[in-house]
Amino acid sequence: MYPKILAAHPLVVELKKDLRLRCEKLKNRGIIPSMCVVLVGDNPASLTYIKNKQKVCEEIGAHFKLVQMPASVKAQDFLNQLHQLNHDHSVHGIIIQLPVTESLKNLNIPNLVTPEKDIDGFNGANTQAIYTGTTNLQLLIPCTPKGIINLLNYYGITLDGKHVVVIGRSLIVGKPLSMLLSNLNATVTLAHSKTKNLKQITQTADVIVSAIGKSEFITPDYLGHSQQILIDVGINNLDGKLTGDVSKEAQEKALAYTPVPGGVGPMTVISLIENLITATENQVKG
Ligand code: GUN
């Protein structure tokens, strides 16, 4: 049986050890895995996420670079910068930190990073694998879905035949996660802001994944029984305190839950760094 609190820490420790070794092997061949984050503007939440990514990247021995551009950047200058990074052989992984500023929103952001360096797994060439049924978590697939599935696997929580309700249909979490869960034989309900009778739906779930972005949204009345598992993707600021989407009372009622902080967040970051090492290995294959 799994613990009530599905903490990322023990799994992150294991994964870091493995990634350090893979990084070391590459360095012994003269290759330093290197990631570049492109940030437009200075959104404080983005700066915090980027710091977390940099920390883990450097902890495993990889190289980190931040390219920051002003919020006023012209679309053509932004595209030129990405073109340069896509062709720079010393850079193995690129992410465009989201959200981008309004002036860039017309660009085809998910497809601007070349598929081989797309460690976010947003490029259509990479999401295609999920769309066509893969369950292979070693591919360059989106980091939050990958991290959630890895965490559930680690705690021995199976998905085959389970009813999973995912709330939120974003490109980063809800869409790819719902497909991946379906590939793993879960029955998936993808709910969103226009869903009617959400409580009735979540009450029948085996697993509820909340990616809403509202503190204490999931209260005990969203739970139907005491055997439910709650996966909290929320990263919210409540009076200066980092909180998830799930209330303390709902956590208490559940069979198990992922904490915030210390749950899905660290799994997302370690999955990104894993994608960086995979991308590097793929690019330097003999
Ligand atoms: N902003 C919030 N989460 C993410 C993420 O996983 N990737 C990128 N590129 N931007 C984000």
XYZ file of C-alpha atoms and ligand atoms in Angstrom:
297
model
C 0.000 0.000 0.000
C 1.219 3.523 -0.721
C 1.623 6.344 1.795
C -1.036 9.022 2.131
C 1.361 11.762 1.030
C 2.802 11.051 -2.408
C 5.999 13.066 -2.000
C 8.317 13.510 -4.975
C 11.499 13.608 -2.919
C 12.501 9.909 -2.744
C 11.927 9.448 -6.479
C 13.704 12.708 -7.350
C 16.759 11.528 -5.379
C 16.836 8.285 -7.426
C 16.313 10.046 -10.744
C 18.992 12.653 -10.005
C 21.517 9.917 -9.294
C 20.807 8.294 -12.638
C 20.896 11.615 -14.501
C 24.226 12.550 -12.922
C 25.696 9.307 -14.246
C 24.294 9.840 -17.743
C 25.606 13.423 -17.698
C 29.027 12.224 -16.538
C 29.194 9.700 -19.399
C 28.515 12.462 -21.923
C 31.116 14.722 -20.328
C 33.680 11.920 -20.556
C 33.118 12.123 -24.322
C 33.670 15.884 -24.256
C 29.966 16.747 -24.488
C 28.458 19.069 -21.892
C 24.647 18.780 -21.937
C 23.408 22.318 -22.213
C 19.963 23.838 -21.914
C 18.780 27.304 -22.802
C 15.660 28.991 -21.454
C 14.263 31.835 -23.536
C 12.342 34.291 -21.388
C 10.460 37.288 -22.728
C 9.796 39.962 -20.115
C 10.261 39.461 -16.391
C 7.163 37.669 -15.080
C 8.062 36.941 -11.412
C 6.459 33.461 -11.416
C 8.439 32.563 -14.553
C 11.662 33.763 -12.914
C 10.978 31.478 -9.919
C 10.294 28.444 -12.144
C 13.427 29.160 -14.157
C 15.547 29.309 -10.993
C 14.256 25.849 -9.996
C 15.140 24.496 -13.432
C 18.619 26.025 -13.301
C 19.286 24.562 -9.843
C 18.500 20.970 -10.819
C 20.234 21.335 -14.184
C 23.465 22.424 -12.482
C 23.105 19.840 -9.692
C 23.358 17.000 -12.189
C 26.351 18.651 -13.909
C 24.655 20.085 -16.980
C 25.053 23.616 -18.305
C 22.313 26.226 -18.028
C 21.869 29.440 -19.985
C 19.140 32.074 -19.787
C 18.388 34.286 -22.784
C 16.159 37.098 -21.582
C 14.519 39.458 -24.032
C 12.528 42.599 -23.258
C 8.716 42.440 -23.288
C 8.878 44.914 -26.197
C 10.896 42.506 -28.392
C 9.876 42.456 -32.058
C 8.560 39.123 -33.357
C 11.310 38.982 -35.998
C 14.095 39.457 -33.424
C 12.560 36.729 -31.260
C 12.410 34.378 -34.266
C 16.020 35.191 -35.195
C 17.161 34.331 -31.676
C 15.391 30.962 -31.826
C 16.811 30.251 -35.270
C 20.291 30.876 -33.915
C 19.731 28.602 -30.880
C 18.179 25.840 -33.001
C 21.387 25.810 -35.086
C 23.868 26.157 -32.211
C 25.528 22.745 -31.724
C 26.584 23.624 -28.178
C 22.908 23.893 -27.104
C 21.043 20.585 -26.742
C 17.746 21.637 -25.155
C 15.677 24.806 -25.572
C 12.526 25.970 -23.845
C 10.472 29.076 -24.409
C 9.179 29.990 -20.982
C 5.412 30.445 -21.051
C 3.440 32.620 -21.035
C 4.996 34.827 -23.704
C 3.983 38.449 -24.059
C 0.889 39.482 -25.999
C 2.875 40.688 -29.057
C 4.239 37.149 -29.662
C 0.987 35.275 -29.153
C 0.285 35.053 -32.894
C 3.451 33.024 -33.422
C 3.313 29.242 -33.566
C 5.157 29.007 -30.240
C 4.978 25.198 -29.665
C 6.689 24.524 -32.996
C 9.455 27.145 -32.851
C 11.933 24.886 -31.082
C 13.353 22.226 -33.378
C 11.973 18.774 -32.373
C 15.419 17.359 -31.390
C 15.943 20.173 -28.857
C 12.323 20.417 -27.728
C 12.749 19.339 -24.104
C 9.290 20.727 -23.211
C 7.833 18.183 -25.637
C 5.450 20.748 -27.142
C 6.459 20.477 -30.814
C 3.886 18.658 -32.952
C 6.572 16.182 -34.034
C 6.913 15.123 -30.380
C 3.260 15.318 -29.278
C 2.464 13.079 -32.259
C 3.808 10.097 -30.309
C 1.285 10.656 -27.537
C -1.482 11.215 -30.046
C -0.757 7.898 -31.716
C -0.733 5.910 -28.496
C 2.729 5.792 -26.952
C 3.277 4.885 -23.311
C 7.046 5.359 -23.615
C 8.086 7.899 -20.994
C 11.658 8.035 -22.353
C 10.533 10.091 -25.348
C 10.546 13.902 -25.387
C 7.053 14.269 -23.973
C 5.626 17.123 -21.871
C 7.228 17.272 -18.436
C 4.264 17.603 -16.063
C 2.346 14.631 -17.552
C 5.550 12.579 -17.624
C 6.342 13.511 -14.008
C 2.824 12.643 -12.802
C 2.837 9.210 -14.460
C 6.332 8.475 -13.126
C 5.251 9.443 -9.610
C 2.137 7.250 -9.759
C 4.242 4.346 -11.070
C 6.783 4.854 -8.293
C 4.085 4.526 -5.629
C 2.591 1.482 -7.343
C -0.628 3.244 -8.331
C -1.949 1.549 -11.461
C -4.098 3.304 -14.044
C -5.459 0.420 -16.091
C -9.262 0.649 -16.042
C -9.315 3.525 -13.536
C -11.512 6.576 -14.028
C -9.274 9.645 -14.020
C -10.807 13.112 -14.068
C -8.370 15.752 -15.322
C -9.482 19.327 -14.680
C -7.859 21.819 -17.062
C -7.232 21.405 -20.801
C -3.962 23.289 -21.301
C -1.252 22.469 -23.812
C 1.222 22.011 -20.966
C -0.782 19.657 -18.728
C -4.399 18.699 -19.425
C -4.300 17.830 -23.132
C -1.137 15.691 -23.192
C -1.886 14.127 -19.790
C -5.381 13.051 -20.801
C -4.018 11.317 -23.897
C -1.172 9.655 -22.041
C -3.585 8.365 -19.387
C -5.837 6.993 -22.095
C -2.820 5.246 -23.678
C -2.274 3.658 -20.263
C -5.844 2.277 -20.366
C -7.406 4.754 -17.943
C -10.892 6.022 -18.673
C -10.371 9.755 -18.880
C -12.730 12.664 -18.380
C -11.146 15.960 -19.422
C -13.040 18.665 -17.561
C -12.529 22.418 -17.892
C -13.948 25.805 -16.971
C -17.134 25.244 -18.998
C -17.843 21.774 -17.592
C -21.256 21.463 -15.976
C -21.816 19.475 -12.778
C -18.093 19.128 -12.123
C -18.637 17.878 -8.568
C -20.838 15.023 -9.770
C -18.090 14.009 -12.193
C -15.180 14.200 -9.733
C -17.185 12.275 -7.120
C -17.119 9.205 -9.384
C -13.361 9.360 -10.109
C -10.646 7.038 -8.854
C -8.026 9.734 -9.468
C -8.609 13.495 -9.692
C -5.941 15.644 -11.343
C -6.438 19.317 -10.650
C -4.661 21.783 -12.942
C -6.935 24.763 -12.382
C -4.765 27.348 -10.676
C -7.140 28.331 -7.864
C -6.223 27.943 -4.216
C -8.477 25.576 -2.254
C -10.707 24.939 -5.273
C -11.038 21.232 -4.522
C -13.026 21.051 -1.295
C -14.275 17.795 0.326
C -17.596 17.980 -1.541
C -15.720 17.247 -4.813
C -14.837 13.847 -3.364
C -17.357 11.024 -3.475
C -15.689 8.506 -1.218
C -12.519 8.008 0.814
C -10.632 5.875 -1.735
C -9.766 8.684 -4.138
C -6.289 9.855 -5.130
C -5.671 13.573 -5.630
C -2.960 14.903 -7.924
C -2.473 18.603 -7.337
C -0.862 20.505 -10.217
C -1.756 23.939 -8.817
C 0.952 26.489 -8.078
C -0.891 29.364 -6.454
C 0.009 32.269 -4.260
C -2.304 32.644 -1.272
C -1.273 35.615 0.865
C 2.372 35.066 -0.082
C 2.223 31.330 0.577
C 2.635 28.669 -2.131
C -0.533 26.569 -2.281
C -2.041 23.994 -4.612
C -5.636 23.647 -5.818
C -6.649 21.155 -3.135
C -7.880 22.208 0.309
C -6.468 20.662 3.475
C -9.871 19.164 4.260
C -10.033 17.444 0.862
C -6.507 16.082 1.394
C -7.627 14.628 4.697
C -10.622 12.926 3.110
C -8.595 11.385 0.238
C -6.825 8.054 0.212
C -3.605 9.743 -0.972
C -2.517 13.078 -2.407
C 0.463 14.921 -3.830
C 1.624 17.773 -1.583
C 2.292 21.361 -2.685
C 5.150 22.108 -2.483
C 6.986 18.822 -2.910
C 4.746 16.894 -5.314
C 4.105 17.566 -8.995
C 6.428 20.644 -9.152
C 9.710 18.796 -8.509
C 8.555 15.936 -10.773
C 8.060 18.438 -13.609
C 11.531 19.912 -13.163
C 13.318 16.543 -12.981
C 11.406 15.376 -16.078
C 12.645 18.439 -17.964
C 16.242 17.670 -17.015
C 15.708 14.043 -18.016
C 14.469 15.274 -21.391
C 17.629 17.410 -21.672
C 19.888 14.404 -21.135
C 17.827 12.271 -23.539
C 17.917 15.033 -26.173
C 21.683 15.380 -25.768
C 22.248 11.615 -26.050
C 20.078 11.486 -29.178
C 21.952 14.398 -30.799
C 25.397 12.909 -30.286
C 24.544 9.306 -31.153
C 27.294 7.809 -33.283
N 5.375 27.862 -17.829
C 4.796 27.143 -16.840
N 5.098 25.839 -16.968
C 5.883 25.720 -18.062
C 6.508 24.615 -18.723
O 6.410 23.445 -18.317
N 7.233 24.924 -19.832
C 7.346 26.186 -20.296
N 8.069 26.382 -21.395
N 6.780 27.230 -19.713
C 6.051 26.990 -18.605
